[in-house]
Amino acid sequence: LEVTGAPIFSENKKWKGIVLVFHDISELKQLEQMRKDFVANVSHELKTPITSIRGFSETLLDGAMKDEAMLEQFLQIILKESGRLQSLIQDLLELSKLEQDDFHLNIENIGMQRLLHDLIPIVQQQADNKGIRLNTTLEEDPFVQGDSSRLKQVFMNLLTNAVNYTPEGGEVAIELEELEDHVKVSVKDNGVGIPEEEISRIFERFYRVDKARSRNSGGTGLGLAIVKHIIEGHHGRIYVESEVDNGTVFHVEIPKEFTQN
Ligand code: ADP
């Protein structure tokens, strides 16, 4: 709370009282803190792969290159870490685009069944690699007005997360349902789940329940922040049900008709 005060005098210069202005700066302070945290997080996330890329290149140049097995192993690490940098930069650019006020959505009529079907081959591959069953019975075929490449991005993110946070032998399912004035898509898994007290935070930039697990599966910690922006851009909503060790469901509701701001 910031307080500024000033005395008030009447016309004959007699003191009448004091005006006090109470200015609630807690929100401003919070925003400023969030900005600082964000910059610190970005720097840290960039630094880790770069340190590793430099370290392994130097070791190779110092002579490790002569050992063929080591050469191969180190190059694989360098490739993986530069891939991580690339995803991170891509997600950062994406997020900054979505946060612009004049951010544009390409609105068209979209058949939701088709949109989701288009994603299945890629997700199926990810699921197969991990021995996860993918269940996609999409019976209804509702239409919505929306940006199809953005919406694909949303469901791709949710499905990839579902596979990433589900152990081998698990199951991921996608369901599509037509409601009165919106369409609901649910992405379910029977994976690790999210502790109740952390559910409200997972949409924050770089917030991860388990940092090591997220990094190992190639996560940037920005996926859900991007998802939330896109859904809100469509005036829809996203909410989560989850239980630790039992699994998670992400529900996305998108209005059938798009309304401009
Ligand atoms: P990440 O790149 O780390 O996956 P996201 O923004 O996509 O970043 O997700 C943020 C965090 O939310 C993840 O690190 C993970 O802890 C949690 N999370 C997201 N989806 C799931 C899920 N299906 N099951 C369990 N935890 C999840």
Short mmCIF file of C-alpha atoms and ligand atoms in Angstrom, two decimals:
data_model
loop_
_atom_site.label_atom_id
_atom_site.label_comp_id
_atom_site.label_asym_id
_atom_site.label_seq_id
_atom_site.Cartn_x
_atom_site.Cartn_y
_atom_site.Cartn_z
CA LEU A 1 0.00 0.00 0.00
CA GLU A 2 1.36 3.39 -0.98
CA VAL A 3 0.04 6.47 0.86
CA THR A 4 0.38 10.07 -0.24
CA GLY A 5 -1.05 12.94 1.76
CA ALA A 6 -1.67 16.68 1.34
CA PRO A 7 -3.13 19.31 3.68
CA ILE A 8 -6.19 21.28 2.58
CA PHE A 9 -6.74 24.88 3.54
CA SER A 10 -9.83 27.01 3.31
CA GLU A 11 -9.86 30.36 1.45
CA ASN A 12 -8.72 32.28 4.53
CA LYS A 13 -5.73 29.91 4.78
CA LYS A 14 -7.20 28.09 7.72
CA TRP A 15 -6.23 24.47 7.94
CA LYS A 16 -9.22 22.27 7.11
CA GLY A 17 -7.84 18.79 7.03
CA ILE A 18 -5.73 16.33 5.17
CA VAL A 19 -6.39 14.34 2.05
CA LEU A 20 -4.88 10.91 2.12
CA VAL A 21 -4.62 8.84 -1.04
CA PHE A 22 -4.26 5.11 -0.53
CA HIS A 23 -2.90 3.48 -3.60
CA ASP A 24 -2.96 -0.29 -3.75
CA ILE A 25 0.28 -1.21 -5.48
CA SER A 26 0.26 -4.85 -4.56
CA GLU A 27 -0.93 -5.85 -8.02
CA LEU A 28 1.72 -3.72 -9.71
CA LYS A 29 4.39 -5.12 -7.43
CA GLN A 30 3.21 -8.61 -8.19
CA LEU A 31 3.36 -7.98 -11.93
CA GLU A 32 6.84 -6.57 -11.59
CA GLN A 33 7.91 -9.60 -9.56
CA MET A 34 6.42 -11.94 -12.17
CA ARG A 35 8.34 -10.14 -14.91
CA LYS A 36 11.57 -10.46 -12.95
CA ASP A 37 10.95 -14.15 -12.27
CA PHE A 38 10.25 -14.70 -15.93
CA VAL A 39 13.52 -13.12 -17.05
CA ALA A 40 15.42 -15.12 -14.43
CA ASN A 41 13.70 -18.34 -15.54
CA VAL A 42 14.39 -17.73 -19.23
CA SER A 43 18.05 -17.01 -18.51
CA HIS A 44 18.39 -20.14 -16.46
CA GLU A 45 16.62 -22.32 -19.03
CA LEU A 46 18.88 -20.98 -21.79
CA LYS A 47 22.02 -21.32 -19.77
CA THR A 48 21.71 -24.99 -18.93
CA PRO A 49 21.80 -26.38 -22.49
CA ILE A 50 24.41 -23.86 -23.61
CA THR A 51 26.74 -24.82 -20.78
CA SER A 52 26.37 -28.45 -21.73
CA ILE A 53 26.91 -27.81 -25.47
CA ARG A 54 30.06 -25.80 -24.76
CA GLY A 55 31.41 -28.32 -22.27
CA PHE A 56 31.01 -31.30 -24.56
CA SER A 57 32.39 -29.47 -27.62
CA GLU A 58 35.45 -28.39 -25.68
CA THR A 59 36.04 -31.90 -24.38
CA LEU A 60 35.81 -33.22 -27.93
CA LEU A 61 38.27 -30.63 -29.23
CA ASP A 62 40.62 -31.40 -26.34
CA GLY A 63 41.09 -34.91 -27.68
CA ALA A 64 38.00 -36.94 -26.82
CA MET A 65 37.15 -36.82 -30.53
CA LYS A 66 39.73 -39.51 -31.21
CA ASP A 67 37.62 -42.03 -29.31
CA GLU A 68 34.89 -42.91 -31.74
CA ALA A 69 32.38 -44.08 -29.14
CA MET A 70 32.85 -40.88 -27.17
CA LEU A 71 32.59 -38.78 -30.30
CA GLU A 72 29.23 -40.32 -31.12
CA GLN A 73 27.94 -40.09 -27.55
CA PHE A 74 28.93 -36.44 -27.11
CA LEU A 75 27.54 -35.42 -30.47
CA GLN A 76 24.23 -37.01 -29.50
CA ILE A 77 24.18 -34.91 -26.34
CA ILE A 78 25.03 -31.75 -28.26
CA LEU A 79 22.24 -32.51 -30.73
CA LYS A 80 19.72 -33.13 -27.94
CA GLU A 81 20.66 -29.99 -26.03
CA SER A 82 20.52 -27.80 -29.13
CA GLY A 83 17.09 -29.30 -29.84
CA ARG A 84 16.05 -28.23 -26.37
CA LEU A 85 17.26 -24.70 -27.05
CA GLN A 86 15.31 -24.66 -30.27
CA SER A 87 12.04 -25.77 -28.63
CA LEU A 88 12.52 -23.26 -25.87
CA ILE A 89 13.09 -20.37 -28.26
CA GLN A 90 10.16 -21.48 -30.41
CA ASP A 91 7.83 -21.57 -27.38
CA LEU A 92 9.09 -18.21 -26.12
CA LEU A 93 8.45 -16.56 -29.49
CA GLU A 94 5.03 -18.20 -29.63
CA LEU A 95 4.12 -16.98 -26.17
CA SER A 96 5.27 -13.45 -26.87
CA LYS A 97 3.19 -13.42 -30.06
CA LEU A 98 0.11 -14.64 -28.14
CA GLU A 99 0.60 -11.98 -25.50
CA GLN A 100 0.44 -9.10 -27.99
CA ASP A 101 -2.83 -7.19 -27.77
CA ASP A 102 -3.42 -7.25 -31.51
CA PHE A 103 -2.76 -10.96 -31.73
CA HIS A 104 -4.73 -12.31 -34.67
CA LEU A 105 -6.75 -15.51 -34.92
CA ASN A 106 -7.63 -16.93 -38.32
CA ILE A 107 -11.26 -17.80 -37.75
CA GLU A 108 -12.94 -20.41 -39.93
CA ASN A 109 -15.52 -23.20 -39.56
CA ILE A 110 -13.80 -26.29 -38.25
CA GLY A 111 -15.04 -29.86 -38.11
CA MET A 112 -13.68 -30.96 -34.75
CA GLN A 113 -13.59 -34.66 -35.55
CA ARG A 114 -11.36 -34.05 -38.54
CA LEU A 115 -9.12 -31.65 -36.62
CA LEU A 116 -8.52 -34.23 -33.88
CA HIS A 117 -8.11 -37.08 -36.37
CA ASP A 118 -5.32 -35.18 -38.08
CA LEU A 119 -3.30 -35.25 -34.85
CA ILE A 120 -3.63 -38.95 -34.21
CA PRO A 121 -0.76 -40.32 -36.34
CA ILE A 122 1.81 -38.21 -34.49
CA VAL A 123 0.39 -38.96 -31.05
CA GLN A 124 0.02 -42.65 -31.91
CA GLN A 125 3.73 -42.73 -32.68
CA GLN A 126 4.58 -41.10 -29.34
CA ALA A 127 2.27 -43.52 -27.53
CA ASP A 128 3.69 -46.57 -29.34
CA ASN A 129 7.23 -45.52 -28.41
CA LYS A 130 6.21 -45.64 -24.76
CA GLY A 131 3.92 -48.65 -24.84
CA ILE A 132 0.85 -46.56 -24.12
CA ARG A 133 -2.61 -47.32 -25.50
CA LEU A 134 -4.31 -44.46 -27.29
CA ASN A 135 -8.07 -44.50 -27.26
CA THR A 136 -9.78 -42.21 -29.74
CA THR A 137 -13.41 -42.96 -30.33
CA LEU A 138 -14.71 -39.73 -31.77
CA GLU A 139 -18.39 -40.28 -32.44
CA GLU A 140 -19.87 -36.82 -32.74
CA ASP A 141 -18.67 -34.32 -35.30
CA PRO A 142 -19.53 -30.83 -34.10
CA PHE A 143 -18.33 -27.67 -35.79
CA VAL A 144 -16.79 -24.65 -34.13
CA GLN A 145 -15.59 -21.30 -35.38
CA GLY A 146 -11.93 -21.04 -34.53
CA ASP A 147 -8.33 -20.96 -35.64
CA SER A 148 -7.60 -24.50 -36.72
CA SER A 149 -3.82 -24.42 -36.49
CA ARG A 150 -3.99 -22.84 -33.03
CA LEU A 151 -6.52 -25.38 -31.83
CA LYS A 152 -4.39 -28.21 -33.20
CA GLN A 153 -1.53 -26.77 -31.18
CA VAL A 154 -3.71 -26.90 -28.05
CA PHE A 155 -4.70 -30.54 -28.41
CA MET A 156 -1.25 -31.60 -29.57
CA ASN A 157 0.18 -30.08 -26.39
CA LEU A 158 -2.39 -31.75 -24.13
CA LEU A 159 -1.98 -35.14 -25.82
CA THR A 160 1.82 -34.98 -25.73
CA ASN A 161 1.67 -34.10 -22.04
CA ALA A 162 -0.71 -36.98 -21.39
CA VAL A 163 1.76 -39.40 -23.01
CA ASN A 164 4.75 -37.81 -21.27
CA TYR A 165 3.24 -37.94 -17.80
CA THR A 166 1.91 -41.49 -18.08
CA PRO A 167 4.14 -44.48 -17.40
CA GLU A 168 4.59 -47.37 -19.78
CA GLY A 169 1.53 -49.59 -20.06
CA GLY A 170 -0.82 -46.71 -19.36
CA GLU A 171 -3.66 -45.32 -21.38
CA VAL A 172 -4.48 -41.99 -22.98
CA ALA A 173 -7.92 -41.16 -24.32
CA ILE A 174 -9.47 -38.28 -26.16
CA GLU A 175 -13.19 -37.55 -26.10
CA LEU A 176 -15.27 -35.13 -28.06
CA GLU A 177 -18.71 -34.00 -27.02
CA GLU A 178 -21.18 -31.51 -28.44
CA LEU A 179 -22.99 -29.38 -25.87
CA GLU A 180 -25.62 -26.71 -26.35
CA ASP A 181 -23.48 -23.76 -27.32
CA HIS A 182 -20.03 -25.18 -27.09
CA VAL A 183 -17.91 -28.19 -27.83
CA LYS A 184 -16.03 -30.06 -25.16
CA VAL A 185 -12.82 -31.98 -25.72
CA SER A 186 -11.35 -34.03 -22.88
CA VAL A 187 -7.86 -35.46 -22.81
CA LYS A 188 -7.54 -38.20 -20.19
CA ASP A 189 -4.65 -40.22 -18.92
CA ASN A 190 -4.06 -42.65 -16.08
CA GLY A 191 -0.59 -41.32 -15.35
CA VAL A 192 1.25 -39.62 -12.50
CA GLY A 193 -1.42 -37.02 -11.76
CA ILE A 194 -0.99 -33.54 -10.29
CA PRO A 195 -1.13 -32.72 -6.56
CA GLU A 196 -4.27 -30.72 -5.80
CA GLU A 197 -2.40 -27.71 -4.43
CA GLU A 198 -0.40 -27.39 -7.65
CA ILE A 199 -3.23 -27.64 -10.16
CA SER A 200 -3.84 -23.90 -10.15
CA ARG A 201 -0.19 -23.20 -10.94
CA ILE A 202 0.52 -25.47 -13.90
CA PHE A 203 -0.64 -22.83 -16.38
CA GLU A 204 2.07 -20.44 -15.20
CA ARG A 205 5.08 -20.02 -17.43
CA PHE A 206 7.84 -22.47 -16.46
CA TYR A 207 5.88 -23.99 -13.61
CA ARG A 208 6.52 -27.74 -13.44
CA VAL A 209 5.50 -30.21 -10.80
CA ASP A 210 8.57 -32.33 -11.44
CA LYS A 211 11.38 -30.46 -13.20
CA ALA A 212 13.47 -33.50 -14.02
CA ARG A 213 10.57 -35.43 -15.53
CA SER A 214 9.53 -32.45 -17.64
CA ARG A 215 13.06 -31.89 -18.99
CA ASN A 216 13.65 -35.56 -19.70
CA SER A 217 10.57 -35.70 -21.83
CA GLY A 218 11.62 -32.58 -23.75
CA GLY A 219 9.19 -30.21 -22.03
CA THR A 220 9.86 -26.47 -21.96
CA GLY A 221 7.44 -25.66 -19.15
CA LEU A 222 5.64 -23.25 -21.50
CA GLY A 223 3.15 -25.58 -23.18
CA LEU A 224 0.19 -25.01 -20.89
CA ALA A 225 0.75 -21.25 -20.76
CA ILE A 226 0.48 -21.26 -24.56
CA VAL A 227 -2.59 -23.52 -24.44
CA LYS A 228 -4.36 -21.23 -21.99
CA HIS A 229 -3.73 -18.13 -24.14
CA ILE A 230 -5.16 -19.82 -27.21
CA ILE A 231 -8.26 -21.09 -25.40
CA GLU A 232 -8.92 -17.69 -23.86
CA GLY A 233 -8.45 -16.10 -27.29
CA HIS A 234 -11.38 -18.27 -28.37
CA HIS A 235 -13.37 -17.21 -25.24
CA GLY A 236 -13.30 -20.82 -24.11
CA ARG A 237 -12.16 -22.35 -20.87
CA ILE A 238 -9.86 -25.09 -19.69
CA TYR A 239 -10.01 -26.94 -16.40
CA VAL A 240 -8.34 -29.91 -14.82
CA GLU A 241 -9.32 -32.88 -12.71
CA SER A 242 -6.47 -34.88 -11.33
CA GLU A 243 -5.47 -37.34 -8.68
CA VAL A 244 -1.89 -38.24 -7.84
CA ASP A 245 -0.93 -41.68 -9.19
CA ASN A 246 -4.35 -42.10 -10.77
CA GLY A 247 -4.32 -39.73 -13.67
CA THR A 248 -5.44 -36.43 -15.09
CA VAL A 249 -8.19 -35.06 -17.31
CA PHE A 250 -7.90 -31.75 -19.12
CA HIS A 251 -11.29 -30.44 -20.25
CA VAL A 252 -11.43 -27.79 -22.95
CA GLU A 253 -14.66 -26.00 -23.83
CA ILE A 254 -14.85 -23.89 -26.96
CA PRO A 255 -17.90 -21.84 -27.95
CA LYS A 256 -19.37 -22.95 -31.27
CA GLU A 257 -19.66 -19.36 -32.38
CA PHE A 258 -16.71 -17.05 -32.24
CA THR A 259 -17.29 -13.57 -30.84
CA GLN A 260 -14.90 -10.73 -31.51
CA ASN A 261 -13.66 -8.82 -28.48
P1 ADP B 1 6.10 -29.15 -19.70
O1 ADP B 1 6.88 -28.74 -20.89
O2 ADP B 1 6.91 -29.20 -18.45
O3 ADP B 1 5.25 -30.36 -19.94
P2 ADP B 1 3.58 -27.68 -19.56
O4 ADP B 1 3.34 -26.22 -19.46
O5 ADP B 1 3.02 -28.40 -20.73
O6 ADP B 1 5.15 -27.89 -19.45
O7 ADP B 1 3.02 -28.38 -18.22
C1 ADP B 1 3.40 -27.84 -16.95
C2 ADP B 1 3.47 -28.92 -15.91
O8 ADP B 1 2.17 -29.46 -15.65
C3 ADP B 1 4.32 -30.13 -16.30
O9 ADP B 1 5.68 -29.93 -16.05
C4 ADP B 1 3.71 -31.22 -15.42
O10 ADP B 1 4.28 -31.14 -14.12
C5 ADP B 1 2.25 -30.83 -15.31
N1 ADP B 1 1.41 -31.60 -16.26
C6 ADP B 1 0.94 -31.21 -17.48
N2 ADP B 1 0.18 -32.16 -18.04
C7 ADP B 1 0.15 -33.20 -17.18
C8 ADP B 1 -0.48 -34.50 -17.18
N3 ADP B 1 -1.24 -34.92 -18.19
N4 ADP B 1 -0.27 -35.30 -16.09
C9 ADP B 1 0.49 -34.88 -15.05
N5 ADP B 1 1.10 -33.68 -14.99
C10 ADP B 1 0.94 -32.84 -16.03
#
